[in-house]
Coordinates of C-alpha atoms in Angstrom, one line a residue:
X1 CA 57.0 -1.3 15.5
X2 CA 59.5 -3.0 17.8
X3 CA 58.5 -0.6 20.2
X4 CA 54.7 -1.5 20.3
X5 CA 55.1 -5.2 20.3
X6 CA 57.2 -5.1 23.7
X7 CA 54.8 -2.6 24.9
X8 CA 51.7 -5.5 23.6
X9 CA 53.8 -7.7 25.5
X10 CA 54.6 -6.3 28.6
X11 CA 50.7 -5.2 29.0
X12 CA 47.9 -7.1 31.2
X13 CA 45.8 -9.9 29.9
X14 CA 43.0 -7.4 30.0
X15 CA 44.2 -4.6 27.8
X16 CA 46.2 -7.5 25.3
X17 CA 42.6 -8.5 24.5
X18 CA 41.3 -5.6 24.0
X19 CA 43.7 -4.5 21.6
X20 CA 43.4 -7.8 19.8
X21 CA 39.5 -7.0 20.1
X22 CA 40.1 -3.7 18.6
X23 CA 42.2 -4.7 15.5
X24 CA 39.7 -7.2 14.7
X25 CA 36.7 -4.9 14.5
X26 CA 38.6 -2.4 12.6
X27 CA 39.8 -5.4 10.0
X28 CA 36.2 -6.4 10.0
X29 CA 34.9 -2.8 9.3
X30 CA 37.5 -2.2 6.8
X31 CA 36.6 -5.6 4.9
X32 CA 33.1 -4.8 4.9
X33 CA 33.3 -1.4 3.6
X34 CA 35.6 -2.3 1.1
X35 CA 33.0 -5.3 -0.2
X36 CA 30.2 -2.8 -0.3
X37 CA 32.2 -0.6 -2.3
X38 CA 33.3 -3.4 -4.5
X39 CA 29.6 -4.3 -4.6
X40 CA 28.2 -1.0 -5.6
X41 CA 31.3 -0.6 -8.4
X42 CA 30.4 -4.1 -10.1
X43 CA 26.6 -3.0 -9.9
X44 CA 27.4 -0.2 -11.4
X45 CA 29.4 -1.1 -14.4
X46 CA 26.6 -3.3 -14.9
X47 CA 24.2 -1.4 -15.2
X48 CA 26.4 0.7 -17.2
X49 CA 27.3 -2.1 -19.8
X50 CA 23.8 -2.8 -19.8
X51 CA 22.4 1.1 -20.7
X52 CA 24.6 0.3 -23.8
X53 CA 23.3 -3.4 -24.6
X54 CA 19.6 -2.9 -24.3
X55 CA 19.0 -0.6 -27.4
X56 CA 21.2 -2.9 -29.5
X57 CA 18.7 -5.8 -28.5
X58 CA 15.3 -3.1 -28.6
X59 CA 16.7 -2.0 -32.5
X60 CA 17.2 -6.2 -33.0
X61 CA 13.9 -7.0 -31.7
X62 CA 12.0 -3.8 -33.4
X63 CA 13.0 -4.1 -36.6
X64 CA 12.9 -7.9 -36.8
X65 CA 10.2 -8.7 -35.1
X66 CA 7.9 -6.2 -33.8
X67 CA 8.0 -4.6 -36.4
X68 CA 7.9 -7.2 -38.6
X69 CA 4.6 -6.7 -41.4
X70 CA 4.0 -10.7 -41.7
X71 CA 3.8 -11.1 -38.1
X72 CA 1.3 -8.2 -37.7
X73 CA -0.9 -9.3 -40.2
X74 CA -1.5 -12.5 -38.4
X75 CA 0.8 -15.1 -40.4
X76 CA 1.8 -17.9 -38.7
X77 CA 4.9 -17.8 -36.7
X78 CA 6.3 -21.4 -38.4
X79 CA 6.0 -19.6 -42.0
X80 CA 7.9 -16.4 -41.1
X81 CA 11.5 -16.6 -41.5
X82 CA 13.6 -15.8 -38.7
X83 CA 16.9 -13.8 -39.7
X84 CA 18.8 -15.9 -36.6
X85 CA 22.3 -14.6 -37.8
X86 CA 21.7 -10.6 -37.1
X87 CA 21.2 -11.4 -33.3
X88 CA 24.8 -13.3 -33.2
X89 CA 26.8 -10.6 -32.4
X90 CA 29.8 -10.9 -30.1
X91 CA 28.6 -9.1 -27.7
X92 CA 26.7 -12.1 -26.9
X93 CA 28.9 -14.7 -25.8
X94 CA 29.4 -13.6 -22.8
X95 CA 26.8 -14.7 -20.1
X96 CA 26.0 -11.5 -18.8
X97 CA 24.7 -10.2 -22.4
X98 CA 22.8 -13.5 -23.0
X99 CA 21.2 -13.1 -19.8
X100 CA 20.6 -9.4 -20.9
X101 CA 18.7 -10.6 -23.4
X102 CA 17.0 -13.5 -22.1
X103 CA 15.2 -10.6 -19.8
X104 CA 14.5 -8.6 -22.8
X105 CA 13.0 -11.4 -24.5
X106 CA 10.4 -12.3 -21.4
X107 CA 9.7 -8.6 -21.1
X108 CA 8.2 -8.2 -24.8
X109 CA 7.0 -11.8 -24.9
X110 CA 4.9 -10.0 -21.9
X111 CA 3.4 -7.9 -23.2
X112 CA 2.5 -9.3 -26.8
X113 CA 0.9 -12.1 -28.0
X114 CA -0.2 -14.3 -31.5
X115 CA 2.8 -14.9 -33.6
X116 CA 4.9 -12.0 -32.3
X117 CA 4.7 -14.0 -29.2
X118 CA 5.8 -17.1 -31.0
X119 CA 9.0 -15.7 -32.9
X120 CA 10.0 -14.5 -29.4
X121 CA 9.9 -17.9 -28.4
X122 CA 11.6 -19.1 -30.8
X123 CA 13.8 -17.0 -31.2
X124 CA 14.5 -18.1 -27.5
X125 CA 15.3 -21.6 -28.5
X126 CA 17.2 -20.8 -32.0
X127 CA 19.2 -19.0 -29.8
X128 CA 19.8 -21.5 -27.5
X129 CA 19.1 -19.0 -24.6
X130 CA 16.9 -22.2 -23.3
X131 CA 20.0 -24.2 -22.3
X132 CA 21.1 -21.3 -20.3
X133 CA 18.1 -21.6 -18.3
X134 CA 18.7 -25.1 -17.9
X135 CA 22.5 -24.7 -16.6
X136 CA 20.9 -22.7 -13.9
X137 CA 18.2 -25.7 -12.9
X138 CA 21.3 -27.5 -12.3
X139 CA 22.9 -24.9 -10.0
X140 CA 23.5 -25.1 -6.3
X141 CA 21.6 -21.9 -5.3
X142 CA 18.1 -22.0 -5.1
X143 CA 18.0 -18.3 -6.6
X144 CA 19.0 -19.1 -9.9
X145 CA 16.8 -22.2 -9.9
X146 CA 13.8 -19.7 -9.1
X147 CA 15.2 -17.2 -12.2
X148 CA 15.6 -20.8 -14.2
X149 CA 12.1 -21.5 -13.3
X150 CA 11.0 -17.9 -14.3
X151 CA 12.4 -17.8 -17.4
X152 CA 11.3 -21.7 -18.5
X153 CA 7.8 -20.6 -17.4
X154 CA 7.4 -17.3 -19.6
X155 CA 8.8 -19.0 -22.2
X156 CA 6.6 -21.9 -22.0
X157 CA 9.1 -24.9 -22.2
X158 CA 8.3 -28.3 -20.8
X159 CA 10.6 -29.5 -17.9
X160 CA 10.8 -33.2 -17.3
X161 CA 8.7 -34.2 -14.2
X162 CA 11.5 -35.9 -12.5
X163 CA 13.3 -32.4 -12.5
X164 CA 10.6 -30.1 -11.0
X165 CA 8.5 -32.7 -8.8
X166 CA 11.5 -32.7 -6.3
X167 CA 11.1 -28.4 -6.1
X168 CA 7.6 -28.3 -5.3
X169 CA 8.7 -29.9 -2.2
X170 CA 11.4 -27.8 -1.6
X171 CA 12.3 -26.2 2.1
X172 CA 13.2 -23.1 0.2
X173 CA 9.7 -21.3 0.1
X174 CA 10.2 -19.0 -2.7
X175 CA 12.2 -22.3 -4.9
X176 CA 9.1 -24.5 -3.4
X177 CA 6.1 -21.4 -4.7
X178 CA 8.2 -21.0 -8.3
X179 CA 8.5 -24.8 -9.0
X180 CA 4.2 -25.2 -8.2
X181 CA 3.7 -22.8 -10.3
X182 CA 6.4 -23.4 -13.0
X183 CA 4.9 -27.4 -12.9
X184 CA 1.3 -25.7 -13.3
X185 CA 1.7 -23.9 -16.3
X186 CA 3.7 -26.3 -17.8
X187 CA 2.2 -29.4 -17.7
X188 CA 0.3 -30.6 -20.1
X189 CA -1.5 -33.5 -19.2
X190 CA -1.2 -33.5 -15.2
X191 CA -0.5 -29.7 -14.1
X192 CA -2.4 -30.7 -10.5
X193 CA 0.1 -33.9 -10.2
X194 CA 2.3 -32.3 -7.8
X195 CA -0.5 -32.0 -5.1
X196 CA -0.2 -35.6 -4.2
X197 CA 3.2 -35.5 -3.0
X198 CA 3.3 -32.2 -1.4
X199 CA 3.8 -32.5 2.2
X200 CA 4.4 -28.8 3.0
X201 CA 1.7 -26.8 4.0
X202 CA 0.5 -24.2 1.2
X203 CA 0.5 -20.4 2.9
X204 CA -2.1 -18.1 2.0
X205 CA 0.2 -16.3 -0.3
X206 CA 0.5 -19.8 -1.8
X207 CA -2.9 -20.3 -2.5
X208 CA -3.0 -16.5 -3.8
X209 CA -0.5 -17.0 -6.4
X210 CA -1.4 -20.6 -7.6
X211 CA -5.3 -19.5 -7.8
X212 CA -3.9 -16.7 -10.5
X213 CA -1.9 -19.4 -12.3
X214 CA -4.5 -21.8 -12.4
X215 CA -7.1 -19.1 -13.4
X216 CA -5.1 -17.2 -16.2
X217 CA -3.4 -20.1 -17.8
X218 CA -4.7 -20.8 -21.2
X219 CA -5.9 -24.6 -21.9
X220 CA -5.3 -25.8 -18.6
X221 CA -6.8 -29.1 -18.0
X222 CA -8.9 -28.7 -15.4
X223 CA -9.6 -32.3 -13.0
X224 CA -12.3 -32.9 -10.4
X225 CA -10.7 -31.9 -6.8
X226 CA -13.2 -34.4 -5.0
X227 CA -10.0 -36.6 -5.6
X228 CA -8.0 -34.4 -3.1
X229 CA -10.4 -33.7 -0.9
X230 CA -11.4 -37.2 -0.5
X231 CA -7.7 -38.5 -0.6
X232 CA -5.4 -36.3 0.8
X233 CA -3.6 -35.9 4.0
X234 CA -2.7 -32.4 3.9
X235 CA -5.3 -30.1 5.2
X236 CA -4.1 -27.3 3.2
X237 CA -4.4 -28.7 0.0
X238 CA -7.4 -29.8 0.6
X239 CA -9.1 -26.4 1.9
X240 CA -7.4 -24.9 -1.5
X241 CA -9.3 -27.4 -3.5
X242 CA -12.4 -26.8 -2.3
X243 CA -11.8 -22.6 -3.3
X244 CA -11.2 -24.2 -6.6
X245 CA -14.4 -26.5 -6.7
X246 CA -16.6 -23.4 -6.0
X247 CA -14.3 -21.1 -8.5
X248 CA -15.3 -24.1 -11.7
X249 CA -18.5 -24.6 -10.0
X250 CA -17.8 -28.6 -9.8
X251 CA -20.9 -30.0 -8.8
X252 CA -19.7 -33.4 -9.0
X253 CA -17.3 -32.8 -6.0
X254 CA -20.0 -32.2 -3.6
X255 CA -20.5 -35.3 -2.3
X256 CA -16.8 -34.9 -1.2
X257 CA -17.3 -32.1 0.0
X258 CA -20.3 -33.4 2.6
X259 CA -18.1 -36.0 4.0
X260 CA -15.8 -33.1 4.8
X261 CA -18.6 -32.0 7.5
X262 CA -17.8 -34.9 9.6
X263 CA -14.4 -33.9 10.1
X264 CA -13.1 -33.7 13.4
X265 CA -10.7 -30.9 12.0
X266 CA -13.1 -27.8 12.7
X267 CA -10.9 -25.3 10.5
X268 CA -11.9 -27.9 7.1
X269 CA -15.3 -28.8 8.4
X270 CA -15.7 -24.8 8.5
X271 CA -14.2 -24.1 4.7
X272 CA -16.3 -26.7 3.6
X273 CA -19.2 -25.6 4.9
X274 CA -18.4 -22.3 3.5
X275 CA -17.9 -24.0 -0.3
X276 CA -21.6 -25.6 0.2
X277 CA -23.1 -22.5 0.9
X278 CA -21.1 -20.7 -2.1
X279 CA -22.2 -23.3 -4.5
X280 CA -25.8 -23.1 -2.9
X281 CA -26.6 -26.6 -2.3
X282 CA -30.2 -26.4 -0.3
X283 CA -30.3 -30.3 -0.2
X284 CA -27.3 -29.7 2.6
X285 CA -29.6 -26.9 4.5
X286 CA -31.3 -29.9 7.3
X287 CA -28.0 -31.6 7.5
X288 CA -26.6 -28.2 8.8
X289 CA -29.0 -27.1 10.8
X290 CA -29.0 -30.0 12.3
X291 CA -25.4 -29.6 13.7
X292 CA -25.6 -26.2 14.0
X293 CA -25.6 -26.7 18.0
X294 CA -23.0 -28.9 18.1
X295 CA -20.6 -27.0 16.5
X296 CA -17.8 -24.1 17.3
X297 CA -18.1 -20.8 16.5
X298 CA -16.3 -20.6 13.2
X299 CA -18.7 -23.3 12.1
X300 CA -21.8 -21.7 13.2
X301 CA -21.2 -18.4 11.4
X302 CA -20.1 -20.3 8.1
X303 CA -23.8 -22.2 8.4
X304 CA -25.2 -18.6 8.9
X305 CA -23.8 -17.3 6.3
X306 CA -24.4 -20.3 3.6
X307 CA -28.4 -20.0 4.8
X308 CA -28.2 -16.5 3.7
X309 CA -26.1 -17.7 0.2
X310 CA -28.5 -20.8 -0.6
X311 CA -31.7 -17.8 0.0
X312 CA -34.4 -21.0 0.1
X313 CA -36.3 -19.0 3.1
X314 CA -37.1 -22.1 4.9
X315 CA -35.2 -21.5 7.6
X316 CA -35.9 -17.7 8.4
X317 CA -37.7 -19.1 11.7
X318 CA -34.6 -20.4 12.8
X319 CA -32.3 -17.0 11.9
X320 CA -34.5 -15.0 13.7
X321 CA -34.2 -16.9 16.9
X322 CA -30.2 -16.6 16.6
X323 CA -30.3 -12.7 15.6
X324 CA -32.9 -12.3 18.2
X325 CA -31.2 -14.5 21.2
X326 CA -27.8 -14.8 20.3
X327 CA -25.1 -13.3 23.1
X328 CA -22.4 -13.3 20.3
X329 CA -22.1 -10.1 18.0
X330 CA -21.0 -11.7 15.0
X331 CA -23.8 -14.7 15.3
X332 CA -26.2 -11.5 15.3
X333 CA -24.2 -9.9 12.7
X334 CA -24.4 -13.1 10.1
X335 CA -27.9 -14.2 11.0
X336 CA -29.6 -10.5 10.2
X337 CA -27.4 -10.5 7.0
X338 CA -28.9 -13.8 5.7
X339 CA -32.0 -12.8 7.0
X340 CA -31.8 -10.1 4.6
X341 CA -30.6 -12.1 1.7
X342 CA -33.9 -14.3 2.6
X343 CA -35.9 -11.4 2.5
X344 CA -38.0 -12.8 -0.3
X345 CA -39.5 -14.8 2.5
X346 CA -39.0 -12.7 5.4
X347 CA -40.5 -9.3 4.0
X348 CA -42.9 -9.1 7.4
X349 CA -40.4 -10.1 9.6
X350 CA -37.5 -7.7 8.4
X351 CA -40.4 -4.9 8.9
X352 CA -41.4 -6.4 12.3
X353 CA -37.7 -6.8 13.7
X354 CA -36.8 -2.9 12.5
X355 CA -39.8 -2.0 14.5
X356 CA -39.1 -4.1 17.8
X357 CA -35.6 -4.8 18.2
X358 CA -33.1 -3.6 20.4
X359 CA -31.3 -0.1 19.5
X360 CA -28.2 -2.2 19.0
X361 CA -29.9 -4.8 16.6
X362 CA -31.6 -2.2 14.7
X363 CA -28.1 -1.3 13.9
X364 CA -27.4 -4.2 13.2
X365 CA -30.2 -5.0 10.9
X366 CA -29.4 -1.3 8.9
X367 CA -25.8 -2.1 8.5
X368 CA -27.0 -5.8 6.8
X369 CA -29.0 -3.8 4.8
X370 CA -26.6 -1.6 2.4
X371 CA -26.3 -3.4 -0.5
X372 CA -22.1 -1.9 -0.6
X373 CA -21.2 -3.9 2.3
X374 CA -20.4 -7.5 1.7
X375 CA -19.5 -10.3 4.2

């Protein structure tokens, strides 16, 4: 060893550093082999530990609950009594088992509902499992707020505004998704609230998973989304509300929504244009005609397209100058499509343009015709 460090020393600059560089990335390998090994053994006893716990908690919840006659005959979950003390076992006192069967809890409460459903719950809460959730809201990392989030959610337990608000506006996406949705489902009187003070944009995924929320959740009070699409200032709340006014068919909104074609955002002008034609409102039809020129090309196939949806055939003149005169394919492609959906009014002229057009159109006209293909 003496040996080597007079030999380290005596060497040039260049090789001194190169050994240092050496003995770092082997320390560095070394470190990280030994941490994926260390890794892989704590998953594994896990999952281990686990293989044991779960059938202790299945037999628990089987025989207590599932299987429990005065919960399958429909009795109410209040007036069932709830044998608390054969689910405090020792095993349980240690976080990873409560967690255990915090997850086993959600799963069945998944997948059953009426009073079952309820004695789940409440088990949940005699439990106290719920302030294990809550220790986690508190926690530093955003992944255990999403799993605190989760587990509050399925549960169905009210978190204070002040709490969850602050989330929806997180910079974490996934925390910023779970908390919009958590605040959804669990709000009672305002689950919308949190779109005032989101100042995020909401991704396409987003909109996906909220839509599901919104549209599965049972009792959800439903408000009029004029209010955010009159009122607020980001566009992508504003383009998701007016999905949602044509999903409830709001009616009332659609004076909102008209305003919305004087935008000078094209992209909103464009979805609502799109939510006019979906809720076919023909007392719009002149107004968009009458911008038709004036407007880009995503705006011009969304008025195509909601003259084919509103089908009041007054304006079959007007598609078959665009299908017939048009350079663009997909002006061509949208006008014959609502020309079809006119065809109440245009029988003649769908006959008359099969016969005369261009081999290209006639394509064109065919493919709008199969009924499978939708726009």
């Amino acid at each position: 060893m003496e040996y080597n460090l007079y030999d380290f020393r005596g060497s040039s600059l260049n090789i001194q550093i190169a050994i240092i560089f050496i003995i770092i990335a082997v320390s560095f390998t070394v470190i990280a082999y030994l941490s994926i090994l260390t890794g892989r053994y704590r998953a594994y006893q896990r999952e281990k530990k686990l293989a044991s716990l779960h059938p202790i908690i299945d037999n628990l919840l089987m025989e207590h609950i599932l299987l429990n006659d005065e919960l399958a005959g429909d009795v109410p979950a209040d007036q069932v009594a709830l044998p608390i003390e054969v689910f405090r076992l020792p095993v349980f006192e240690h976080r990873w088992a409560r967690q255990a069967l915090i997850d086993r809890l959600i799963d069945y409460r998944n997948n059953v509902r009426g009073a079952m459903g309820e004695q789940l719950r409440n088990l949940y809460i005699q439990l106290e499992l719920d302030k294990d959730s809550l220790k986690k809201m508190k926690s530093r990392k955003w992944d255990k707020k999403v799993q605190a989030l989760a587990e509050l959610s399925n549960m169905n337990m009210s978190i204070a505004d002040v709490t969850i608000l602050p989330l929806t506006n997180s910079r974490n996406r996934e925390l910023r998704a779970a908390a919009r949705h958590a605040y959804i489902k669990l709000s009672k009187n305002e689950p919308f609230k949190f779109f005032d003070v989101v100042t995020e944009p909401l991704l396409m995924w987003d909109q996906v998973e909220l839509f599901k929320i919104i549209s599965t959740t049972e009792r959800i009070a439903i408000p009029n989304f004029a209010q955010w699409i009159t009122y607020s200032s980001n566009k992508s709340i504003v383009s998701f509300c007016l999905k949602l006014v044509v999903h409830y068919n709001q009616i009332s909104a659609v004076p909102a929504v008209v305003k919305l074609l004087d935008t000078k955002d094209h992209y909103l002008r464009a979805d609502a244009i799109n939510c006019l034609g979906k809720l076919k409102m023909e007392s719009v039809e002149d107004k968009l005609i009458q911008m038709y020129d004036s407007q880009p090309l995503n705006c011009q196939l969304e008025i195509l397209k909601a003259l084919g949806r509103i089908s009041s055939g007054r304006y079959v003149d007007f598609l078959r100058q665009e299908f017939l005169h048009a350079t663009d394919f997909d002006v061509r492609k949208h006008a014959a499509k609502s020309i079809i959906n006119n065809q109440w009014a245009a029988k003649g002229l769908i006959d008359e343009l099969v016969e005369t057009a261009t081999t290209e159109n006639k394509l064109i006209l065919k493919h709008s015709m199969n009924p499978l293909i939708k726009y």
